XYZ file of C-alpha atoms in Angstrom:
697
model
C 0.000 0.000 0.000
C 1.183 3.485 -0.819
C 0.979 6.141 1.896
C -0.819 9.255 0.660
C 0.493 11.688 3.292
C 3.839 13.430 3.007
C 5.900 12.291 6.000
C 8.233 15.264 5.679
C 5.410 17.588 6.774
C 4.356 18.438 10.329
C 0.643 18.017 10.921
C -1.855 19.598 13.250
C -4.401 17.219 14.788
C -8.009 18.175 15.606
C -10.084 16.008 17.963
C -13.764 16.822 18.376
C -15.937 16.038 21.352
C -18.188 13.039 21.578
C -17.960 11.467 25.010
C -17.710 7.693 25.002
C -17.034 7.642 21.273
C -13.570 8.997 22.050
C -12.011 5.520 21.916
C -12.253 5.851 18.134
C -9.681 8.666 18.220
C -7.133 6.513 20.015
C -7.481 3.788 17.391
C -6.944 6.373 14.650
C -3.925 7.793 16.471
C -2.413 4.297 16.552
C -2.641 4.053 12.750
C -1.102 7.524 12.340
C 1.792 6.523 14.608
C 2.389 3.295 12.708
C 2.488 5.223 9.435
C 5.102 7.621 10.827
C 2.924 10.756 10.660
C 4.496 13.554 12.705
C 1.985 15.417 14.882
C 3.306 18.807 15.914
C 0.124 20.287 17.414
C -3.127 18.983 18.911
C -6.388 20.872 19.457
C -9.269 19.144 21.212
C -12.663 19.719 22.732
C -14.208 17.722 25.584
C -13.113 14.073 25.208
C -10.996 15.280 22.303
C -9.048 17.444 24.755
C -8.591 14.461 27.090
C -7.383 12.287 24.217
C -5.201 15.144 23.001
C -3.477 15.192 26.387
C -2.822 11.447 26.084
C -1.431 11.936 22.572
C 0.924 14.662 23.779
C 2.118 12.263 26.460
C 2.956 9.800 23.677
C 1.878 6.734 25.659
C -0.292 4.769 23.238
C -0.297 1.648 25.390
C -1.644 3.623 28.355
C -4.331 5.262 26.231
C -5.453 1.899 24.839
C -5.562 0.390 28.322
C -7.693 3.252 29.686
C -10.268 2.911 26.952
C -10.206 -0.892 26.857
C -11.039 -1.020 30.558
C -13.599 1.790 30.404
C -16.777 1.490 32.495
C -19.627 3.845 33.268
C -18.450 4.134 36.871
C -14.981 5.364 35.827
C -16.667 8.491 34.451
C -19.836 8.898 36.523
C -20.946 7.925 40.015
C -23.391 5.283 38.788
C -24.033 1.563 39.068
C -22.467 -0.223 36.083
C -25.014 -3.034 36.005
C -27.906 -0.550 36.063
C -26.366 1.468 33.223
C -25.701 -1.632 31.145
C -29.339 -2.650 31.483
C -30.333 0.882 30.460
C -28.288 0.796 27.248
C -29.455 -2.713 26.468
C -33.059 -1.514 26.701
C -33.830 -3.677 29.700
C -34.821 -0.857 32.081
C -38.496 0.049 32.376
C -39.499 3.697 31.946
C -41.001 3.550 35.429
C -37.527 2.758 36.821
C -35.723 5.381 34.752
C -37.818 8.483 35.529
C -37.325 8.437 39.312
C -33.569 8.056 38.815
C -33.480 11.024 36.419
C -35.450 13.159 38.905
C -33.039 12.213 41.691
C -29.983 13.113 39.614
C -31.451 16.474 38.601
C -32.395 17.239 42.173
C -28.785 16.643 43.207
C -27.515 19.072 40.585
C -26.711 16.581 37.820
C -24.586 13.492 37.316
C -21.681 13.296 39.736
C -18.451 13.091 37.646
C -16.048 12.779 40.546
C -14.815 9.462 39.034
C -13.868 11.346 35.846
C -11.876 13.859 37.877
C -10.139 10.936 39.585
C -9.425 9.251 36.227
C -7.910 12.460 34.823
C -5.758 12.837 37.916
C -4.495 9.248 37.690
C -3.872 9.454 33.958
C -2.635 12.888 32.955
C 1.026 13.758 33.353
C 1.054 17.548 33.030
C 4.843 17.788 33.131
C 5.197 15.310 30.291
C 2.674 17.239 28.192
C 4.431 20.562 28.743
C 7.781 19.015 27.802
C 6.473 17.069 24.807
C 7.257 19.775 22.245
C 3.704 19.430 20.888
C 1.500 22.530 20.895
C -1.561 21.546 22.906
C -4.783 23.556 22.685
C -8.183 22.926 24.178
C -11.588 24.539 24.092
C -14.067 25.077 26.908
C -16.945 27.480 27.536
C -16.956 29.892 30.445
C -20.528 29.992 31.707
C -19.660 32.770 34.107
C -18.367 35.013 31.318
C -20.576 33.408 28.678
C -17.803 33.067 26.146
C -15.620 30.496 24.431
C -12.127 29.943 25.780
C -9.411 28.663 23.475
C -6.492 27.796 25.709
C -3.027 26.635 24.819
C -0.928 24.750 27.335
C 1.028 27.964 27.913
C -2.222 29.790 28.842
C -3.006 27.336 31.615
C -1.275 27.936 34.975
C 0.993 25.116 36.058
C -0.829 22.519 38.104
C -4.220 23.487 36.660
C -4.334 21.371 33.488
C -6.470 18.668 35.106
C -9.065 21.267 36.122
C -9.342 22.696 32.628
C -9.530 19.252 31.020
C -12.491 18.524 33.265
C -13.975 21.942 32.476
C -13.790 21.150 28.755
C -15.763 17.937 29.329
C -18.643 19.269 31.480
C -21.615 18.030 29.433
C -24.994 19.562 30.161
C -26.448 17.287 32.837
C -23.114 16.780 34.611
C -22.811 18.214 38.133
C -20.906 21.418 37.474
C -18.515 22.505 40.218
C -17.063 26.010 40.308
C -13.398 26.453 39.561
C -11.990 29.578 41.240
C -15.457 31.063 41.348
C -16.276 30.322 37.707
C -18.406 27.663 36.069
C -17.572 26.012 32.775
C -19.405 23.908 30.235
C -18.331 21.419 27.595
C -16.290 23.166 24.901
C -18.540 21.678 22.240
C -21.146 24.274 23.178
C -18.987 26.874 21.412
C -16.706 24.911 19.080
C -16.748 21.149 18.896
C -14.234 20.993 16.044
C -11.402 23.359 17.052
C -9.686 23.872 13.727
C -9.324 27.628 14.272
C -6.582 27.442 16.955
C -4.351 25.480 14.590
C -5.036 27.757 11.612
C -4.211 30.764 13.794
C -0.897 29.122 14.636
C -0.028 28.743 10.968
C -0.851 25.083 10.398
C -1.889 24.285 6.831
C -1.864 20.482 6.960
C -4.520 19.440 9.440
C -5.870 15.994 10.281
C -9.349 15.806 11.814
C -10.405 12.709 13.733
C -14.163 13.070 13.917
C -16.590 11.303 16.257
C -19.484 13.694 15.605
C -20.603 14.491 19.101
C -23.236 17.212 19.631
C -22.026 20.790 19.448
C -21.303 23.746 17.203
C -19.034 23.600 14.188
C -18.177 27.214 13.372
C -16.943 27.956 9.894
C -13.226 28.570 9.687
C -11.637 30.443 6.797
C -8.748 28.321 5.639
C -5.706 29.560 3.721
C -5.882 28.689 0.028
C -3.023 26.221 0.366
C -4.429 24.537 3.477
C -5.427 20.884 3.394
C -7.826 19.095 5.735
C -7.500 15.310 6.011
C -10.578 13.831 7.674
C -10.871 10.513 9.462
C -14.448 9.706 10.398
C -16.715 6.710 10.993
C -19.193 5.342 8.488
C -20.928 3.285 11.165
C -22.562 4.200 14.461
C -20.158 4.451 17.368
C -22.896 4.295 19.983
C -24.142 6.861 22.491
C -21.863 9.585 23.833
C -22.630 8.174 27.294
C -22.032 4.493 26.514
C -18.858 4.096 28.546
C -18.431 0.373 28.071
C -15.145 -1.449 27.519
C -16.525 -3.730 24.813
C -17.902 -0.804 22.855
C -14.646 1.140 23.357
C -12.493 -1.711 22.090
C -14.699 -2.010 19.017
C -14.555 1.738 18.396
C -10.763 1.748 18.689
C -10.635 -0.953 16.034
C -12.962 1.043 13.766
C -10.873 4.185 14.263
C -7.695 2.292 13.424
C -9.022 0.987 10.113
C -10.774 4.238 9.216
C -7.437 6.013 9.627
C -5.869 3.399 7.364
C -8.586 4.177 4.832
C -7.518 7.827 4.791
C -3.791 7.169 4.959
C -3.678 4.680 2.092
C -6.688 5.687 0.021
C -8.520 2.429 0.715
C -11.804 1.973 -1.087
C -15.043 0.563 0.210
C -17.923 1.885 2.280
C -18.249 -1.109 4.598
C -14.913 -2.858 4.059
C -11.322 -1.674 3.709
C -10.186 -2.543 0.219
C -6.737 -2.002 -1.247
C -8.058 -1.520 -4.741
C -5.473 -1.981 -7.490
C -7.590 -2.408 -10.621
C -8.324 0.108 -13.376
C -11.785 1.276 -14.431
C -11.370 -0.872 -17.538
C -10.957 -3.957 -15.344
C -14.353 -3.324 -13.762
C -15.902 -2.686 -17.150
C -14.660 -6.074 -18.309
C -15.975 -7.662 -15.122
C -19.457 -6.193 -15.657
C -19.715 -6.583 -19.440
C -22.162 -9.495 -19.239
C -24.513 -7.614 -16.901
C -27.233 -5.743 -18.790
C -27.905 -2.060 -18.213
C -31.312 -2.983 -16.803
C -29.704 -5.337 -14.276
C -27.214 -2.623 -13.331
C -30.058 -0.159 -12.797
C -31.887 -2.660 -10.585
C -28.722 -3.254 -8.547
C -28.171 0.485 -8.177
C -31.745 0.952 -6.924
C -31.501 -1.994 -4.538
C -28.160 -0.864 -3.112
C -29.027 2.881 -3.101
C -26.285 3.922 -5.520
C -26.684 7.442 -6.871
C -27.448 7.963 -10.581
C -24.443 8.351 -12.869
C -22.765 5.297 -11.357
C -19.813 3.559 -12.977
C -19.197 -0.160 -13.402
C -16.604 0.101 -10.664
C -19.130 1.581 -8.225
C -21.706 -1.075 -9.043
C -19.217 -3.934 -8.710
C -17.749 -2.741 -5.400
C -21.203 -2.039 -3.975
C -22.439 -5.524 -4.868
C -19.196 -7.049 -3.561
C -19.475 -5.265 -0.212
C -23.198 -5.911 0.195
C -22.653 -9.606 -0.551
C -19.753 -9.794 1.883
C -21.808 -8.119 4.612
C -24.783 -10.413 4.025
C -22.522 -13.478 4.167
C -20.803 -12.152 7.326
C -17.313 -11.746 5.927
C -15.281 -10.116 8.768
C -14.977 -6.361 8.313
C -11.918 -5.257 10.197
C -8.915 -6.124 8.101
C -7.507 -4.831 4.819
C -8.495 -6.873 1.779
C -7.786 -6.863 -1.918
C -10.782 -7.048 -4.245
C -9.916 -10.640 -5.072
C -9.649 -11.624 -1.405
C -13.150 -10.343 -0.618
C -14.502 -11.961 -3.777
C -12.966 -15.297 -2.861
C -14.442 -15.228 0.652
C -17.871 -14.304 -0.717
C -17.780 -17.206 -3.143
C -16.604 -19.662 -0.477
C -19.367 -18.639 1.941
C -21.920 -18.666 -0.847
C -21.103 -22.275 -1.681
C -21.647 -23.208 1.972
C -24.799 -21.188 2.641
C -26.622 -20.933 -0.706
C -28.759 -24.014 -0.075
C -29.563 -23.254 3.549
C -30.422 -19.547 3.440
C -32.696 -17.392 1.359
C -30.133 -14.976 0.021
C -30.829 -11.614 -1.665
C -30.753 -11.562 -5.451
C -27.676 -9.338 -5.651
C -25.558 -12.121 -4.102
C -26.630 -14.547 -6.817
C -25.864 -11.863 -9.400
C -22.376 -11.363 -7.969
C -21.528 -15.059 -7.871
C -22.780 -15.374 -11.450
C -20.437 -12.532 -12.479
C -17.494 -14.328 -10.882
C -18.399 -17.733 -12.332
C -18.817 -16.308 -15.811
C -15.369 -14.791 -15.738
C -13.670 -17.725 -14.007
C -12.102 -19.010 -17.193
C -12.406 -15.783 -19.043
C -9.045 -14.132 -18.497
C -9.443 -11.451 -21.136
C -7.907 -8.213 -19.950
C -6.128 -9.823 -16.976
C -2.496 -9.126 -16.209
C -0.143 -12.060 -15.729
C 2.224 -10.965 -12.976
C 2.404 -13.837 -10.483
C 0.559 -17.119 -10.052
C -0.540 -15.845 -6.647
C -3.182 -13.862 -8.582
C -4.699 -16.964 -10.181
C -6.820 -19.821 -8.896
C -5.737 -23.436 -9.394
C -8.549 -23.763 -11.941
C -7.297 -20.748 -13.905
C -3.712 -22.036 -13.885
C -4.869 -25.457 -15.062
C -6.905 -23.789 -17.787
C -3.763 -22.006 -19.042
C -1.817 -25.286 -19.050
C -4.660 -27.012 -20.943
C -4.787 -24.138 -23.427
C -1.019 -24.362 -23.930
C -1.264 -28.088 -24.597
C -4.001 -27.437 -27.160
C -2.008 -24.686 -28.869
C 1.075 -26.931 -28.922
C -0.931 -29.669 -30.603
C -2.261 -27.192 -33.154
C 1.263 -25.991 -33.992
C 2.548 -29.555 -34.382
C -0.326 -30.308 -36.741
C 0.015 -27.107 -38.719
C -3.278 -25.629 -37.540
C -2.872 -21.848 -37.578
C -3.875 -19.585 -34.709
C -3.155 -16.395 -36.578
C -6.319 -14.355 -36.162
C -4.556 -11.575 -34.234
C -3.437 -9.641 -37.299
C -3.296 -5.921 -36.624
C -2.331 -6.502 -33.000
C 1.045 -5.498 -31.627
C 2.913 -6.222 -28.412
C 5.886 -4.540 -26.741
C 8.706 -6.641 -25.290
C 10.314 -4.544 -22.572
C 13.577 -6.197 -21.499
C 15.754 -4.685 -18.759
C 17.472 -8.090 -18.534
C 18.563 -10.014 -21.636
C 17.140 -13.462 -22.336
C 17.196 -16.097 -25.047
C 14.154 -18.235 -24.251
C 11.813 -15.499 -23.028
C 12.449 -13.205 -25.975
C 12.269 -15.931 -28.577
C 9.211 -17.513 -26.989
C 7.286 -14.225 -27.031
C 8.393 -13.296 -30.544
C 7.685 -16.686 -32.132
C 4.391 -17.032 -30.258
C 3.299 -13.535 -31.309
C 4.277 -14.076 -34.945
C 2.427 -17.402 -34.988
C -0.624 -15.459 -33.798
C -0.227 -12.878 -36.554
C 0.934 -10.080 -34.244
C 3.760 -7.622 -34.605
C 6.419 -7.284 -31.904
C 8.659 -4.418 -30.840
C 11.694 -5.358 -28.779
C 12.968 -2.751 -26.303
C 16.236 -3.992 -24.831
C 18.131 -2.779 -21.749
C 19.018 0.455 -23.570
C 15.954 0.574 -25.806
C 13.666 2.711 -23.616
C 13.854 5.681 -21.281
C 11.873 3.924 -18.531
C 13.246 4.753 -15.126
C 15.893 7.060 -16.611
C 14.226 9.989 -18.357
C 10.675 8.709 -18.110
C 8.783 7.307 -15.148
C 7.382 3.787 -15.133
C 3.888 5.294 -14.934
C 4.411 7.456 -18.012
C 6.078 4.630 -19.929
C 3.112 2.371 -19.184
C 0.598 4.962 -20.383
C 2.540 5.598 -23.581
C 3.033 1.931 -24.458
C -0.548 1.118 -23.465
C -1.814 3.507 -26.154
C 0.333 1.940 -28.858
C 0.347 -1.748 -28.037
C -2.245 -4.401 -27.228
C -0.050 -6.064 -24.609
C 3.262 -5.479 -22.832
C 5.827 -8.012 -21.654
C 8.320 -6.977 -18.982
C 11.505 -8.762 -17.940
C 13.726 -7.069 -15.404
C 14.150 -6.289 -11.755
C 11.720 -5.644 -8.879
C 8.159 -6.992 -8.928
C 6.973 -3.495 -8.069
C 8.034 -2.345 -11.563
C 5.813 -4.794 -13.432
C 3.021 -4.118 -10.933
C 3.226 -0.380 -11.672
C 3.295 -1.020 -15.424
C 0.141 -3.077 -15.040
C -1.531 -0.394 -12.948
C -1.195 2.286 -15.624
C -0.931 0.489 -18.972
C -4.617 -0.205 -19.574
C -3.660 -3.337 -21.560
C -2.545 -6.779 -20.342
C 0.955 -6.837 -18.882
C 2.912 -10.108 -18.724
C 5.759 -10.837 -16.338
C 8.656 -12.394 -18.249
C 10.750 -12.460 -15.031
C 11.331 -10.246 -12.036
C 13.548 -10.694 -9.018
C 10.601 -12.190 -7.138
C 8.568 -14.202 -9.656
C 8.782 -16.008 -13.000
C 5.198 -17.086 -13.779
C 5.574 -17.863 -17.503
C 8.368 -20.294 -16.637
C 6.026 -22.012 -14.190
C 3.450 -22.770 -16.843
C 6.156 -24.291 -19.050
C 7.439 -26.359 -16.120
C 4.003 -27.636 -15.158
C 3.160 -28.505 -18.773
C 6.451 -30.426 -19.077
C 5.823 -32.314 -15.844
C 2.287 -33.221 -16.874
C 3.479 -34.412 -20.285
C 5.811 -36.847 -18.520
C 3.547 -38.072 -15.723
C 0.043 -37.470 -17.042
C -0.811 -35.555 -13.871
C 0.458 -32.933 -11.426
C -1.341 -33.490 -8.138
C 0.496 -35.749 -5.716
C 3.925 -35.506 -7.367
C 7.033 -34.488 -5.411
C 9.177 -31.642 -6.777
C 12.543 -30.835 -5.177
C 14.223 -27.508 -5.842
C 17.967 -27.468 -5.087
C 20.223 -24.457 -4.699
C 19.288 -20.836 -3.997
C 15.547 -20.890 -3.202
C 15.242 -17.244 -2.139
C 14.309 -15.620 -5.434
C 12.097 -15.925 -8.503
C 12.486 -19.621 -9.264
C 12.262 -20.927 -5.721
C 9.381 -18.534 -4.965
C 7.446 -19.316 -8.128
C 7.858 -23.081 -7.931
C 6.641 -23.049 -4.347
C 3.560 -21.014 -5.367
C 2.812 -23.208 -8.409
C 3.255 -26.487 -6.539
C 1.226 -25.432 -3.514
C -1.657 -24.236 -5.708
C -1.682 -27.296 -7.976
C -1.213 -29.982 -5.330
C 2.458 -30.952 -5.804
C 4.598 -31.550 -2.740
C 7.332 -28.904 -2.792
C 10.756 -29.370 -1.191
C 13.402 -26.658 -0.955
C 16.668 -28.541 -0.455
C 19.439 -26.135 0.500
C 21.084 -24.481 3.498
C 18.922 -22.415 5.838
C 20.493 -19.214 4.512
C 18.976 -19.966 1.109
C 15.477 -20.966 2.247
C 12.546 -19.012 0.765
C 11.120 -16.005 2.589
C 9.138 -17.172 5.636
C 6.162 -14.917 4.848
C 5.808 -16.474 1.396
C 6.272 -19.937 2.895
C 3.308 -19.308 5.197
C 1.226 -17.985 2.289
C 2.027 -21.095 0.276
C 1.205 -23.347 3.206
C -2.231 -21.780 3.082
C -2.510 -22.696 -0.615
C -1.181 -26.169 0.163
C -3.802 -26.732 2.844
C -6.465 -26.253 0.166
C -4.795 -28.337 -2.556
C -3.490 -31.178 -0.375
C 0.152 -30.315 -1.093
C 2.987 -30.054 1.418
C 5.843 -27.569 1.836
C 9.163 -28.882 3.160
C 12.406 -26.988 3.823
C 15.414 -29.208 4.427
C 19.223 -29.155 4.416
C 19.421 -32.952 4.022
C 20.033 -33.864 0.363
C 19.452 -37.579 0.795
C 16.199 -37.142 2.679
C 15.014 -34.203 0.601
C 15.459 -35.908 -2.781
C 14.282 -39.358 -1.693
C 11.489 -40.624 -3.963
C 11.312 -37.309 -5.811
C 9.452 -37.152 -9.127
C 11.111 -33.937 -10.279
C 14.558 -32.572 -9.443
C 14.875 -28.892 -10.326
C 17.713 -26.398 -10.097
C 18.820 -23.035 -11.465
C 22.056 -21.093 -11.776
C 23.574 -20.080 -8.477
C 24.999 -16.740 -9.580
C 23.557 -14.104 -11.874
C 25.912 -12.831 -14.529
C 27.695 -9.666 -13.508
C 27.844 -10.458 -9.809
C 31.305 -9.975 -8.222
C 33.878 -12.737 -7.769
C 33.312 -13.024 -4.044
C 29.659 -13.960 -4.709
C 30.753 -16.756 -7.061
C 33.208 -18.036 -4.505
C 30.651 -17.890 -1.670
C 27.869 -19.610 -3.630
C 30.146 -22.342 -4.945
C 31.381 -23.014 -1.415
C 27.986 -23.002 0.265
C 25.841 -24.586 -2.428
C 28.169 -27.276 -3.811
C 26.575 -29.947 -1.549
C 23.315 -29.230 -3.415
C 24.640 -29.795 -6.933
C 22.412 -32.106 -8.974
C 24.497 -35.168 -9.744
C 23.922 -38.682 -10.984
C 23.790 -39.804 -7.324
C 21.069 -37.274 -6.539
C 19.002 -38.489 -9.490
C 19.480 -42.100 -8.396
C 18.110 -41.214 -4.952
C 14.913 -40.007 -6.626
C 12.374 -42.313 -8.228
C 13.424 -44.317 -11.246
C 10.889 -42.336 -13.268
C 12.155 -38.964 -12.021
C 12.919 -36.148 -14.466
C 15.407 -33.293 -14.289
C 14.381 -29.691 -15.065
C 16.345 -26.454 -15.377
C 15.045 -23.113 -16.648
C 18.375 -22.469 -18.445
C 20.973 -21.213 -19.077
C 22.823 -23.905 -17.103
C 26.445 -23.966 -15.980
C 27.058 -27.666 -16.743
C 30.233 -27.499 -18.843
C 33.008 -25.155 -19.950
C 31.636 -24.445 -23.433
C 30.719 -20.825 -22.647
C 32.887 -17.786 -22.150
C 31.737 -17.371 -18.549
C 31.928 -21.105 -17.896
C 35.487 -21.296 -19.145
C 36.523 -18.227 -17.133
C 34.960 -19.481 -13.891
C 36.259 -22.979 -14.496
C 39.802 -21.676 -14.683
C 39.340 -19.314 -11.739
C 37.755 -21.781 -9.321
C 38.906 -25.119 -10.688
C 35.420 -26.428 -11.492
C 33.910 -28.264 -14.492
C 30.310 -27.358 -13.682
C 28.312 -25.682 -10.971
C 24.638 -26.323 -10.122
C 24.336 -29.523 -12.228
C 26.704 -31.925 -13.888
C 26.904 -32.328 -17.648
C 26.062 -35.979 -17.177
C 22.646 -35.124 -15.716
C 21.819 -32.472 -18.321
C 22.598 -34.853 -21.168
C 20.867 -37.885 -19.610
C 17.544 -39.285 -20.786
C 15.922 -38.089 -17.556
C 16.703 -34.492 -18.494
C 13.738 -32.679 -20.020
C 15.290 -29.219 -20.080
C 14.897 -28.720 -23.824
C 11.282 -29.903 -23.832
C 10.842 -27.405 -21.019
C 12.486 -24.635 -23.078
C 10.213 -25.330 -26.043
C 7.178 -25.250 -23.776
C 7.998 -21.656 -22.842
C 6.738 -20.693 -26.280
C 3.511 -22.689 -26.105
C 2.619 -21.532 -22.601
C 3.429 -17.899 -23.387
C 1.168 -18.186 -26.422
C -1.562 -19.500 -24.109
C -1.144 -16.523 -21.759
C -1.462 -14.081 -24.664
C -4.473 -15.857 -26.190
C -6.229 -15.979 -22.800
C -5.556 -12.380 -21.784
C -6.001 -10.766 -25.190
C -9.080 -12.873 -25.928
C -10.234 -14.269 -29.223
C -10.327 -11.766 -32.062
């Protein structure tokens, strides 16, 4: 997720009044702290002033504890059980009225517990030394005027008194302070933006809980910016001082702040939305305009709606109806998946609204319709979609062998954007495209201005207007992700540091050609499993039901976060994930032994020396293959360092006294080796990806 706020700026924070709803502000503050937002000034009214004091103290843990343990009796001299029954609607009117009369007769609700809580909680010295400008608003009943007080305006030792004065709601027993009476600051200004504007702040964050009170208009400088965090659900009564409600409101505040900070979409849910408007148009293309109008009416969407608005509204409404948990950050696909899973479980047992059936129909209809999709990592695809691509590749391979043309893409053009050179990837894309009747434009490492004189975003938008698809081979996954975000046409990952999805399809097709199946087979990856090949094989195997083994030293194990993600996939497919340093145990009864080069070209000598030393026990040899099943095959994505017939091979052979590196020549040339079948299959599987994502023309 990309943070929308500029962390180099210093922000003013405004906290409005709203009694018990104040827990929300602490949750929001937590999210701001996590994001690294620097708060240089705080202005608060009523509970906002109390929370502002806690923020100036900088003790988030203390603030969370106070609100988590909140009870009615910590604020008012009341019986907690009686108040809980009141808010649960269990008290009879006949019981309530006498209690109200008694309280009024005694001058209002006794808030001595609140005074005690402020005394126990607030560290005035810490606030004064915090370096944060602290302002608060109260209303002087004696002078009948608003008081805007900074910490410097308040005499030392009197902060607690003024915090209480700011929180004197009408109905609270109001005690004089040095001969004067005060009322809740919300009476005059419940949203104290003005004190911060007067102090020159132009970047102001409001955390709103919408308590009762006045909201005077404030003239902002032209270059001022207000960032608002506010709830879209009810936070409860301003007097509902209950720990359970407070903990819930803190959670809501936390995620609502995330919504503002990262531009999350969704009304009900928190959605990290990465798709273009065109993606939603493709998603909704089979829904008639009449159906869209009916959905808009049912879900109360304003006229002039877009396909994106309709889709997200239906998605959220379906998720809510099917009780998908709200408080976490989802992608669109994650929410969709959960909706579909719950639908399959509940569809026969519940009478569900029509819009849920419509949504599941939309998702089913597009399940094997990949037109317009990007192909960036297999994490984005279901096992069924991956299998479909493998099946399509097998069909296209058969057609090519039999001379059946698939050349109805004339007039289409694709860009091949290579920041890293390649033989197989370039040739596979070019031959596949030409077979399909398309033109290709190759942009090598020096063939474009991307990242040098032109941003990735601009490059994507330029190429997207000229080409029907874009292939990228290069460095960080974030580059191909950004290309996909702005291109407006399908983008295909030909290799990044993290993933190599087109290679995976070729590998899986090759394995299936040899065994007639994928599920239940054991694939062992040997060598450096930290990057694109180890990552991608683990994803592919775990999604398709192959047992995956990374056989290497612990220093070269895959990233633990990805391992856990893949274990989740494996739990669904029946696969297993194993990380081991034991070659004999790891390769025992393997169906597929796989390796890749240990060192990328251009890396310094010390890297070669280190890798050769540390990874030599994991070289694929005849003995390793003999420890696998008799039917086992050997795969390598190539190029392979298995002899001295290359310039680099000869140089490294002389320098380090080796004949090979990650695999012996004997294994590569053996009958069990399927590396050249695998290389050919790059072309067929890449053709399948282009056919599927470009669609039939």
